[in-house]
PDB file of N, CA and C in Angstrom:
ATOM      1  N   MET A   1     -22.313  29.459  15.706  1.00 58.00           N
ATOM      2  CA  MET A   1     -21.703  30.570  15.154  1.00 58.00           C
ATOM      3  C   MET A   1     -22.459  31.354  14.201  1.00 58.00           C
ATOM      4  N   THR A   2     -23.406  31.856  14.480  1.00 64.00           N
ATOM      5  CA  THR A   2     -24.240  33.191  13.137  1.00 64.00           C
ATOM      6  C   THR A   2     -23.423  34.627  13.345  1.00 64.00           C
ATOM      7  N   ASP A   3     -23.454  34.339  12.508  1.00 70.00           N
ATOM      8  CA  ASP A   3     -23.288  35.796  12.248  1.00 70.00           C
ATOM      9  C   ASP A   3     -24.177  36.936  11.899  1.00 70.00           C
ATOM     10  N   ALA A   4     -23.802  37.849  11.910  1.00 88.00           N
ATOM     11  CA  ALA A   4     -25.725  39.087  11.874  1.00 88.00           C
ATOM     12  C   ALA A   4     -25.576  38.954  10.163  1.00 88.00           C
ATOM     13  N   ASP A   5     -24.999  38.852   9.863  1.00 94.00           N
ATOM     14  CA  ASP A   5     -24.465  39.050   8.153  1.00 94.00           C
ATOM     15  C   ASP A   5     -24.150  38.220   6.967  1.00 94.00           C
ATOM     16  N   PRO A   6     -24.211  37.592   6.014  1.00 95.00           N
ATOM     17  CA  PRO A   6     -23.830  35.896   6.601  1.00 95.00           C
ATOM     18  C   PRO A   6     -22.857  35.923   5.104  1.00 95.00           C
ATOM     19  N   VAL A   7     -23.437  37.029   4.233  1.00 96.00           N
ATOM     20  CA  VAL A   7     -22.275  37.767   2.654  1.00 96.00           C
ATOM     21  C   VAL A   7     -21.185  38.135   3.682  1.00 96.00           C
ATOM     22  N   ALA A   8     -21.127  38.959   4.801  1.00 96.00           N
ATOM     23  CA  ALA A   8     -19.724  39.287   5.510  1.00 96.00           C
ATOM     24  C   ALA A   8     -19.281  37.888   5.743  1.00 96.00           C
ATOM     25  N   THR A   9     -20.083  36.706   6.233  1.00 96.00           N
ATOM     26  CA  THR A   9     -19.056  35.773   6.911  1.00 96.00           C
ATOM     27  C   THR A   9     -18.626  34.872   5.612  1.00 96.00           C
ATOM     28  N   LEU A  10     -19.477  35.101   4.741  1.00 97.00           N
ATOM     29  CA  LEU A  10     -18.420  33.952   3.353  1.00 97.00           C
ATOM     30  C   LEU A  10     -17.654  35.127   2.853  1.00 97.00           C
ATOM     31  N   THR A  11     -17.634  35.710   2.433  1.00 97.00           N
ATOM     32  CA  THR A  11     -16.698  36.913   2.419  1.00 97.00           C
ATOM     33  C   THR A  11     -15.033  36.627   3.258  1.00 97.00           C
ATOM     34  N   ARG A  12     -15.532  36.616   4.392  1.00 97.00           N
ATOM     35  CA  ARG A  12     -14.549  36.532   4.934  1.00 97.00           C
ATOM     36  C   ARG A  12     -14.058  35.038   5.209  1.00 97.00           C
ATOM     37  N   LEU A  13     -14.869  34.854   5.184  1.00 97.00           N
ATOM     38  CA  LEU A  13     -14.594  32.670   5.176  1.00 97.00           C
ATOM     39  C   LEU A  13     -13.604  32.556   3.474  1.00 97.00           C
ATOM     40  N   ARG A  14     -13.341  32.865   2.437  1.00 98.00           N
ATOM     41  CA  ARG A  14     -13.579  32.706   1.262  1.00 98.00           C
ATOM     42  C   ARG A  14     -12.015  33.241   1.031  1.00 98.00           C
ATOM     43  N   ALA A  15     -11.758  35.023   1.686  1.00 98.00           N
ATOM     44  CA  ALA A  15     -10.312  35.193   1.409  1.00 98.00           C
ATOM     45  C   ALA A  15      -9.199  34.751   2.632  1.00 98.00           C
ATOM     46  N   SER A  16      -9.557  33.176   3.473  1.00 98.00           N
ATOM     47  CA  SER A  16      -8.748  32.594   4.789  1.00 98.00           C
ATOM     48  C   SER A  16      -8.836  31.332   3.502  1.00 98.00           C
ATOM     49  N   ILE A  17      -9.714  30.917   3.295  1.00 98.00           N
ATOM     50  CA  ILE A  17      -9.346  29.879   1.894  1.00 98.00           C
ATOM     51  C   ILE A  17      -8.557  30.008   1.006  1.00 98.00           C
ATOM     52  N   ASP A  18      -7.825  31.471   0.369  1.00 98.00           N
ATOM     53  CA  ASP A  18      -7.485  32.221  -0.619  1.00 98.00           C
ATOM     54  C   ASP A  18      -6.316  32.444  -0.318  1.00 98.00           C
ATOM     55  N   ASN A  19      -6.412  32.945   1.114  1.00 98.00           N
ATOM     56  CA  ASN A  19      -4.675  32.780   2.043  1.00 98.00           C
ATOM     57  C   ASN A  19      -4.297  31.287   1.793  1.00 98.00           C
ATOM     58  N   VAL A  20      -4.814  30.582   2.254  1.00 98.00           N
ATOM     59  CA  VAL A  20      -4.557  29.121   3.019  1.00 98.00           C
ATOM     60  C   VAL A  20      -3.964  28.387   1.219  1.00 98.00           C
ATOM     61  N   ASP A  21      -4.678  28.650   0.105  1.00 98.00           N
ATOM     62  CA  ASP A  21      -4.392  28.276  -1.021  1.00 98.00           C
ATOM     63  C   ASP A  21      -3.299  28.631  -1.670  1.00 98.00           C
ATOM     64  N   ALA A  22      -2.486  29.686  -2.058  1.00 98.00           N
ATOM     65  CA  ALA A  22      -1.458  30.666  -1.419  1.00 98.00           C
ATOM     66  C   ALA A  22      -0.924  30.224  -0.941  1.00 98.00           C
ATOM     67  N   ALA A  23      -1.190  29.862   0.106  1.00 98.00           N
ATOM     68  CA  ALA A  23       0.459  29.285   0.906  1.00 98.00           C
ATOM     69  C   ALA A  23       0.922  28.418   0.630  1.00 98.00           C
ATOM     70  N   LEU A  24      -0.600  26.736   0.187  1.00 97.00           N
ATOM     71  CA  LEU A  24      -0.291  25.737   0.078  1.00 97.00           C
ATOM     72  C   LEU A  24       0.546  25.885  -1.899  1.00 97.00           C
ATOM     73  N   ILE A  25      -0.122  26.751  -2.942  1.00 98.00           N
ATOM     74  CA  ILE A  25       1.467  26.716  -3.709  1.00 98.00           C
ATOM     75  C   ILE A  25       2.961  26.572  -3.190  1.00 98.00           C
ATOM     76  N   PHE A  26       2.641  28.177  -2.672  1.00 98.00           N
ATOM     77  CA  PHE A  26       4.370  28.361  -2.671  1.00 98.00           C
ATOM     78  C   PHE A  26       5.182  27.400  -1.431  1.00 98.00           C
ATOM     79  N   MET A  27       3.914  26.605  -0.859  1.00 97.00           N
ATOM     80  CA  MET A  27       4.637  25.236  -0.036  1.00 97.00           C
ATOM     81  C   MET A  27       4.749  24.284  -0.728  1.00 97.00           C
ATOM     82  N   LEU A  28       4.056  23.570  -1.934  1.00 96.00           N
ATOM     83  CA  LEU A  28       4.485  23.316  -3.124  1.00 96.00           C
ATOM     84  C   LEU A  28       5.569  23.538  -4.086  1.00 96.00           C
ATOM     85  N   ALA A  29       5.894  24.879  -4.487  1.00 96.00           N
ATOM     86  CA  ALA A  29       6.373  24.773  -5.267  1.00 96.00           C
ATOM     87  C   ALA A  29       8.000  24.589  -4.410  1.00 96.00           C
ATOM     88  N   GLU A  30       7.760  24.942  -3.103  1.00 97.00           N
ATOM     89  CA  GLU A  30       9.966  25.157  -2.491  1.00 97.00           C
ATOM     90  C   GLU A  30      10.006  23.345  -2.367  1.00 97.00           C
ATOM     91  N   ARG A  31       8.583  22.693  -1.953  1.00 96.00           N
ATOM     92  CA  ARG A  31       8.603  21.398  -1.585  1.00 96.00           C
ATOM     93  C   ARG A  31       9.394  20.814  -2.979  1.00 96.00           C
ATOM     94  N   PHE A  32       8.991  21.331  -4.330  1.00 94.00           N
ATOM     95  CA  PHE A  32       9.004  21.111  -5.900  1.00 94.00           C
ATOM     96  C   PHE A  32      10.760  21.361  -5.633  1.00 94.00           C
ATOM     97  N   ARG A  33      11.053  22.164  -5.566  1.00 96.00           N
ATOM     98  CA  ARG A  33      12.717  22.936  -5.168  1.00 96.00           C
ATOM     99  C   ARG A  33      13.670  21.816  -4.732  1.00 96.00           C
ATOM    100  N   CYS A  34      13.146  21.316  -3.465  1.00 96.00           N
ATOM    101  CA  CYS A  34      14.185  20.325  -3.135  1.00 96.00           C
ATOM    102  C   CYS A  34      13.802  18.935  -3.408  1.00 96.00           C
ATOM    103  N   THR A  35      12.645  18.647  -4.155  1.00 92.00           N
ATOM    104  CA  THR A  35      12.695  17.148  -4.814  1.00 92.00           C
ATOM    105  C   THR A  35      13.657  17.561  -6.380  1.00 92.00           C
ATOM    106  N   LYS A  36      13.444  18.431  -6.911  1.00 91.00           N
ATOM    107  CA  LYS A  36      14.033  18.500  -7.480  1.00 91.00           C
ATOM    108  C   LYS A  36      16.373  18.624  -7.590  1.00 91.00           C
ATOM    109  N   GLN A  37      16.164  18.767  -6.675  1.00 94.00           N
ATOM    110  CA  GLN A  37      18.086  18.831  -6.078  1.00 94.00           C
ATOM    111  C   GLN A  37      18.103  17.316  -6.458  1.00 94.00           C
ATOM    112  N   VAL A  38      17.274  16.308  -5.096  1.00 92.00           N
ATOM    113  CA  VAL A  38      17.084  15.538  -5.008  1.00 92.00           C
ATOM    114  C   VAL A  38      17.389  14.234  -6.076  1.00 92.00           C
ATOM    115  N   GLY A  39      16.841  14.474  -7.389  1.00 89.00           N
ATOM    116  CA  GLY A  39      16.405  13.948  -8.230  1.00 89.00           C
ATOM    117  C   GLY A  39      17.797  14.645  -9.277  1.00 89.00           C
ATOM    118  N   GLU A  40      18.092  15.601  -9.216  1.00 90.00           N
ATOM    119  CA  GLU A  40      19.708  15.851  -9.982  1.00 90.00           C
ATOM    120  C   GLU A  40      20.349  14.939  -9.131  1.00 90.00           C
ATOM    121  N   LEU A  41      21.088  15.039  -7.915  1.00 93.00           N
ATOM    122  CA  LEU A  41      21.725  13.650  -7.199  1.00 93.00           C
ATOM    123  C   LEU A  41      21.851  12.780  -7.332  1.00 93.00           C
ATOM    124  N   LYS A  42      20.329  12.033  -7.542  1.00 89.00           N
ATOM    125  CA  LYS A  42      19.960  10.785  -7.533  1.00 89.00           C
ATOM    126  C   LYS A  42      20.402  10.545  -9.079  1.00 89.00           C
ATOM    127  N   ALA A  43      20.477  11.541 -10.149  1.00 88.00           N
ATOM    128  CA  ALA A  43      20.972  11.717 -11.358  1.00 88.00           C
ATOM    129  C   ALA A  43      21.941  11.189 -11.609  1.00 88.00           C
ATOM    130  N   GLU A  44      23.413  12.109 -11.055  1.00 92.00           N
ATOM    131  CA  GLU A  44      24.373  11.988 -11.067  1.00 92.00           C
ATOM    132  C   GLU A  44      24.847  11.109  -9.923  1.00 92.00           C
ATOM    133  N   HIS A  45      24.542   9.818  -9.216  1.00 94.00           N
ATOM    134  CA  HIS A  45      24.922   9.227  -8.562  1.00 94.00           C
ATOM    135  C   HIS A  45      24.421   8.084  -9.080  1.00 94.00           C
ATOM    136  N   GLY A  46      22.919   7.427  -9.696  1.00 92.00           N
ATOM    137  CA  GLY A  46      23.129   6.648 -10.354  1.00 92.00           C
ATOM    138  C   GLY A  46      22.277   5.900  -9.874  1.00 92.00           C
ATOM    139  N   MET A  47      21.547   6.501  -8.660  1.00 92.00           N
ATOM    140  CA  MET A  47      20.736   6.253  -7.964  1.00 92.00           C
ATOM    141  C   MET A  47      19.347   6.608  -8.470  1.00 92.00           C
ATOM    142  N   PRO A  48      18.177   5.017  -7.735  1.00 90.00           N
ATOM    143  CA  PRO A  48      16.727   5.052  -8.824  1.00 90.00           C
ATOM    144  C   PRO A  48      16.079   5.746  -8.365  1.00 90.00           C
ATOM    145  N   ALA A  49      15.505   6.517  -9.661  1.00 86.00           N
ATOM    146  CA  ALA A  49      14.165   7.226  -9.028  1.00 86.00           C
ATOM    147  C   ALA A  49      13.322   7.387  -7.612  1.00 86.00           C
ATOM    148  N   SER A  50      13.015   5.941  -7.574  1.00 88.00           N
ATOM    149  CA  SER A  50      12.021   6.405  -6.612  1.00 88.00           C
ATOM    150  C   SER A  50      12.693   5.224  -5.834  1.00 88.00           C
ATOM    151  N   ASP A  51      11.998   5.769  -4.603  1.00 92.00           N
ATOM    152  CA  ASP A  51      12.781   4.532  -3.371  1.00 92.00           C
ATOM    153  C   ASP A  51      11.441   3.777  -1.880  1.00 92.00           C
ATOM    154  N   PRO A  52      11.026   2.838  -2.817  1.00 94.00           N
ATOM    155  CA  PRO A  52       9.426   2.895  -2.617  1.00 94.00           C
ATOM    156  C   PRO A  52       9.740   3.063  -1.120  1.00 94.00           C
ATOM    157  N   SER A  53      10.830   2.353  -0.256  1.00 96.00           N
ATOM    158  CA  SER A  53      11.378   2.075   1.482  1.00 96.00           C
ATOM    159  C   SER A  53      10.897   3.935   2.041  1.00 96.00           C
ATOM    160  N   ARG A  54      11.693   4.605   2.220  1.00 95.00           N
ATOM    161  CA  ARG A  54      11.040   5.864   2.368  1.00 95.00           C
ATOM    162  C   ARG A  54       9.475   6.501   1.808  1.00 95.00           C
ATOM    163  N   GLU A  55       8.696   6.034   0.837  1.00 95.00           N
ATOM    164  CA  GLU A  55       7.767   6.653   0.947  1.00 95.00           C
ATOM    165  C   GLU A  55       6.609   5.764   1.225  1.00 95.00           C
ATOM    166  N   GLU A  56       6.970   4.622   1.613  1.00 97.00           N
ATOM    167  CA  GLU A  56       6.292   3.429   2.367  1.00 97.00           C
ATOM    168  C   GLU A  56       6.046   4.777   4.335  1.00 97.00           C
ATOM    169  N   GLN A  57       7.718   4.771   4.379  1.00 98.00           N
ATOM    170  CA  GLN A  57       7.226   5.550   5.622  1.00 98.00           C
ATOM    171  C   GLN A  57       6.645   6.968   6.013  1.00 98.00           C
ATOM    172  N   GLN A  58       7.137   7.512   4.847  1.00 97.00           N
ATOM    173  CA  GLN A  58       6.331   8.939   4.211  1.00 97.00           C
ATOM    174  C   GLN A  58       4.862   8.856   4.287  1.00 97.00           C
ATOM    175  N   THR A  59       4.599   7.962   3.843  1.00 97.00           N
ATOM    176  CA  THR A  59       3.088   7.440   3.808  1.00 97.00           C
ATOM    177  C   THR A  59       2.243   7.324   5.446  1.00 97.00           C
ATOM    178  N   ALA A  60       2.859   6.102   6.256  1.00 98.00           N
ATOM    179  CA  ALA A  60       1.996   6.004   7.462  1.00 98.00           C
ATOM    180  C   ALA A  60       3.164   7.489   8.123  1.00 98.00           C
ATOM    181  N   ARG A  61       3.402   8.375   8.277  1.00 98.00           N
ATOM    182  CA  ARG A  61       4.071   9.438   8.768  1.00 98.00           C
ATOM    183  C   ARG A  61       2.579  11.196   8.717  1.00 98.00           C
ATOM    184  N   LEU A  62       2.687  10.872   6.980  1.00 98.00           N
ATOM    185  CA  LEU A  62       1.621  11.637   6.244  1.00 98.00           C
ATOM    186  C   LEU A  62       0.095  10.840   7.146  1.00 98.00           C
ATOM    187  N   ARG A  63      -0.088   9.837   7.104  1.00 98.00           N
ATOM    188  CA  ARG A  63      -1.141   9.511   7.983  1.00 98.00           C
ATOM    189  C   ARG A  63      -1.614   9.529   8.899  1.00 98.00           C
ATOM    190  N   ARG A  64      -0.256   9.428   9.798  1.00 98.00           N
ATOM    191  CA  ARG A  64      -0.499   9.947  11.122  1.00 98.00           C
ATOM    192  C   ARG A  64      -0.890  11.480  11.423  1.00 98.00           C
ATOM    193  N   LEU A  65       0.216  12.360  10.788  1.00 98.00           N
ATOM    194  CA  LEU A  65      -0.465  13.756  11.032  1.00 98.00           C
ATOM    195  C   LEU A  65      -1.669  14.258  11.177  1.00 98.00           C
ATOM    196  N   ALA A  66      -1.842  13.496  10.016  1.00 98.00           N
ATOM    197  CA  ALA A  66      -3.697  13.749   8.779  1.00 98.00           C
ATOM    198  C   ALA A  66      -4.666  13.441  10.068  1.00 98.00           C
ATOM    199  N   GLU A  67      -4.207  13.062  11.145  1.00 98.00           N
ATOM    200  CA  GLU A  67      -5.472  12.225  12.344  1.00 98.00           C
ATOM    201  C   GLU A  67      -4.637  12.990  12.903  1.00 98.00           C
ATOM    202  N   GLU A  68      -4.054  13.347  13.366  1.00 98.00           N
ATOM    203  CA  GLU A  68      -3.161  14.529  14.154  1.00 98.00           C
ATOM    204  C   GLU A  68      -4.078  15.938  13.827  1.00 98.00           C
ATOM    205  N   ALA A  69      -4.225  15.929  12.382  1.00 98.00           N
ATOM    206  CA  ALA A  69      -4.675  17.397  12.683  1.00 98.00           C
ATOM    207  C   ALA A  69      -6.299  17.035  12.228  1.00 98.00           C
ATOM    208  N   ASP A  70      -6.510  16.055  12.128  1.00 98.00           N
ATOM    209  CA  ASP A  70      -8.587  15.643  12.318  1.00 98.00           C
ATOM    210  C   ASP A  70      -8.887  15.948  10.265  1.00 98.00           C
ATOM    211  N   LEU A  71      -7.527  15.190   9.889  1.00 98.00           N
ATOM    212  CA  LEU A  71      -8.003  15.582   8.223  1.00 98.00           C
ATOM    213  C   LEU A  71      -8.137  14.018   8.244  1.00 98.00           C
ATOM    214  N   ASP A  72      -8.511  13.532   6.920  1.00 98.00           N
ATOM    215  CA  ASP A  72      -8.688  12.073   6.951  1.00 98.00           C
ATOM    216  C   ASP A  72      -7.703  11.052   5.660  1.00 98.00           C
ATOM    217  N   PRO A  73      -7.168  10.281   6.482  1.00 98.00           N
ATOM    218  CA  PRO A  73      -5.716  10.191   6.319  1.00 98.00           C
ATOM    219  C   PRO A  73      -6.042   9.549   4.500  1.00 98.00           C
ATOM    220  N   GLU A  74      -6.454   8.770   4.618  1.00 98.00           N
ATOM    221  CA  GLU A  74      -6.924   8.844   2.780  1.00 98.00           C
ATOM    222  C   GLU A  74      -6.526   9.155   2.071  1.00 98.00           C
ATOM    223  N   PHE A  75      -7.360  10.713   2.314  1.00 98.00           N
ATOM    224  CA  PHE A  75      -7.044  12.167   1.780  1.00 98.00           C
ATOM    225  C   PHE A  75      -6.141  12.008   1.300  1.00 98.00           C
ATOM    226  N   ALA A  76      -4.943  12.069   2.855  1.00 97.00           N
ATOM    227  CA  ALA A  76      -3.743  12.648   2.894  1.00 97.00           C
ATOM    228  C   ALA A  76      -2.660  11.592   2.084  1.00 97.00           C
ATOM    229  N   GLU A  77      -2.974  10.099   1.970  1.00 98.00           N
ATOM    230  CA  GLU A  77      -1.857   9.213   1.073  1.00 98.00           C
ATOM    231  C   GLU A  77      -2.663   9.426  -0.206  1.00 98.00           C
ATOM    232  N   LYS A  78      -3.839   9.474  -0.669  1.00 98.00           N
ATOM    233  CA  LYS A  78      -4.193  10.211  -1.566  1.00 98.00           C
ATOM    234  C   LYS A  78      -3.188  11.348  -2.591  1.00 98.00           C
ATOM    235  N   TRP A  79      -2.757  12.198  -1.566  1.00 97.00           N
ATOM    236  CA  TRP A  79      -2.690  13.355  -2.220  1.00 97.00           C
ATOM    237  C   TRP A  79      -1.106  12.785  -2.230  1.00 97.00           C
ATOM    238  N   PHE A  80      -0.623  12.502  -1.276  1.00 96.00           N
ATOM    239  CA  PHE A  80       0.972  12.097  -1.386  1.00 96.00           C
ATOM    240  C   PHE A  80       1.050  11.419  -2.037  1.00 96.00           C
ATOM    241  N   ASN A  81       0.893  10.410  -2.375  1.00 96.00           N
ATOM    242  CA  ASN A  81       0.520   9.532  -3.461  1.00 96.00           C
ATOM    243  C   ASN A  81       0.972  10.279  -5.041  1.00 96.00           C
ATOM    244  N   PHE A  82      -0.183  11.503  -5.209  1.00 96.00           N
ATOM    245  CA  PHE A  82      -0.345  12.275  -6.631  1.00 96.00           C
ATOM    246  C   PHE A  82       1.292  13.472  -6.510  1.00 96.00           C
ATOM    247  N   VAL A  83       1.371  13.457  -5.654  1.00 95.00           N
ATOM    248  CA  VAL A  83       2.918  14.170  -5.161  1.00 95.00           C
ATOM    249  C   VAL A  83       3.837  13.611  -5.592  1.00 95.00           C
ATOM    250  N   VAL A  84       4.260  12.121  -4.602  1.00 93.00           N
ATOM    251  CA  VAL A  84       5.453  11.462  -5.104  1.00 93.00           C
ATOM    252  C   VAL A  84       5.528  11.019  -6.885  1.00 93.00           C
ATOM    253  N   ALA A  85       4.499  10.227  -7.265  1.00 92.00           N
ATOM    254  CA  ALA A  85       3.763   9.836  -8.521  1.00 92.00           C
ATOM    255  C   ALA A  85       4.576  11.502  -9.651  1.00 92.00           C
ATOM    256  N   GLU A  86       4.557  12.792  -9.584  1.00 92.00           N
ATOM    257  CA  GLU A  86       5.384  13.771 -10.047  1.00 92.00           C
ATOM    258  C   GLU A  86       6.465  13.857  -9.995  1.00 92.00           C
ATOM    259  N   VAL A  87       6.458  13.905  -8.554  1.00 91.00           N
ATOM    260  CA  VAL A  87       8.349  13.786  -8.100  1.00 91.00           C
ATOM    261  C   VAL A  87       9.430  13.028  -8.827  1.00 91.00           C
ATOM    262  N   ILE A  88       8.486  11.060  -9.040  1.00 89.00           N
ATOM    263  CA  ILE A  88       9.405   9.895  -9.647  1.00 89.00           C
ATOM    264  C   ILE A  88       9.288  10.776 -11.351  1.00 89.00           C
ATOM    265  N   ARG A  89       7.792  10.892 -12.201  1.00 88.00           N
ATOM    266  CA  ARG A  89       8.558  11.821 -13.022  1.00 88.00           C
ATOM    267  C   ARG A  89       9.282  12.917 -13.115  1.00 88.00           C
ATOM    268  N   HIS A  90       9.705  13.573 -12.485  1.00 86.00           N
ATOM    269  CA  HIS A  90      10.513  14.565 -12.815  1.00 86.00           C
ATOM    270  C   HIS A  90      11.957  14.012 -12.574  1.00 86.00           C
ATOM    271  N   HIS A  91      12.465  12.879 -11.278  1.00 84.00           N
ATOM    272  CA  HIS A  91      12.954  12.240 -11.363  1.00 84.00           C
ATOM    273  C   HIS A  91      13.846  11.877 -12.256  1.00 84.00           C
ATOM    274  N   THR A  92      12.803  10.698 -13.030  1.00 86.00           N
ATOM    275  CA  THR A  92      13.338  10.364 -14.089  1.00 86.00           C
ATOM    276  C   THR A  92      13.367  10.841 -15.286  1.00 86.00           C
ATOM    277  N   ALA A  93      13.160  11.916 -15.388  1.00 83.00           N
ATOM    278  CA  ALA A  93      13.558  12.924 -16.649  1.00 83.00           C
ATOM    279  C   ALA A  93      14.958  13.537 -16.129  1.00 83.00           C
ATOM    280  N   ALA A  94      15.411  13.941 -14.957  1.00 80.00           N
ATOM    281  CA  ALA A  94      16.043  14.482 -14.944  1.00 80.00           C
ATOM    282  C   ALA A  94      17.579  12.831 -14.869  1.00 80.00           C
ATOM    283  N   ALA A  95      17.089  12.269 -14.841  1.00 78.00           N
ATOM    284  CA  ALA A  95      18.439  10.857 -14.716  1.00 78.00           C
ATOM    285  C   ALA A  95      17.691  10.640 -16.561  1.00 78.00           C
ATOM    286  N   GLY A  96      18.079  10.968 -17.477  1.00 80.00           N
ATOM    287  CA  GLY A  96      17.360  10.684 -19.089  1.00 80.00           C
ATOM    288  C   GLY A  96      16.573   9.785 -19.116  1.00 80.00           C
ATOM    289  N   LEU A  97      15.790   9.146 -18.436  1.00 71.00           N
ATOM    290  CA  LEU A  97      15.086   7.694 -18.468  1.00 71.00           C
ATOM    291  C   LEU A  97      13.994   7.983 -19.201  1.00 71.00           C
ATOM    292  N   ASP A  98      13.440   9.005 -19.348  1.00 63.00           N
ATOM    293  CA  ASP A  98      11.755   9.562 -19.978  1.00 63.00           C
ATOM    294  C   ASP A  98      12.103   9.397 -21.340  1.00 63.00           C
ATOM    295  N   SER A  99      11.799   8.494 -21.950  1.00 50.00           N
ATOM    296  CA  SER A  99      11.385   8.716 -23.745  1.00 50.00           C
ATOM    297  C   SER A  99      10.427   8.171 -24.313  1.00 50.00           C
TER     298      SER A  99
END
């Protein structure tokens, strides 16, 4: 792929990256809105903040999806672990267990 104007190509590619970044932020916000409801439900019913079995299933699922998408599965797992740690922190706070 050779473009006559590399600056225009760079500008176009950066605009695409900016759009993807914006979409990711809004999708993460929606994800956290959902996990907030999960945390409130767990707190209300005395359920544990984390669910290792579910996390294990999701890790395997996301690794498979990453492979299908030609994304490094290790990166996908690191990202998921980072997000889950934040979700558990929120769930613990919702249960009043953070001191």
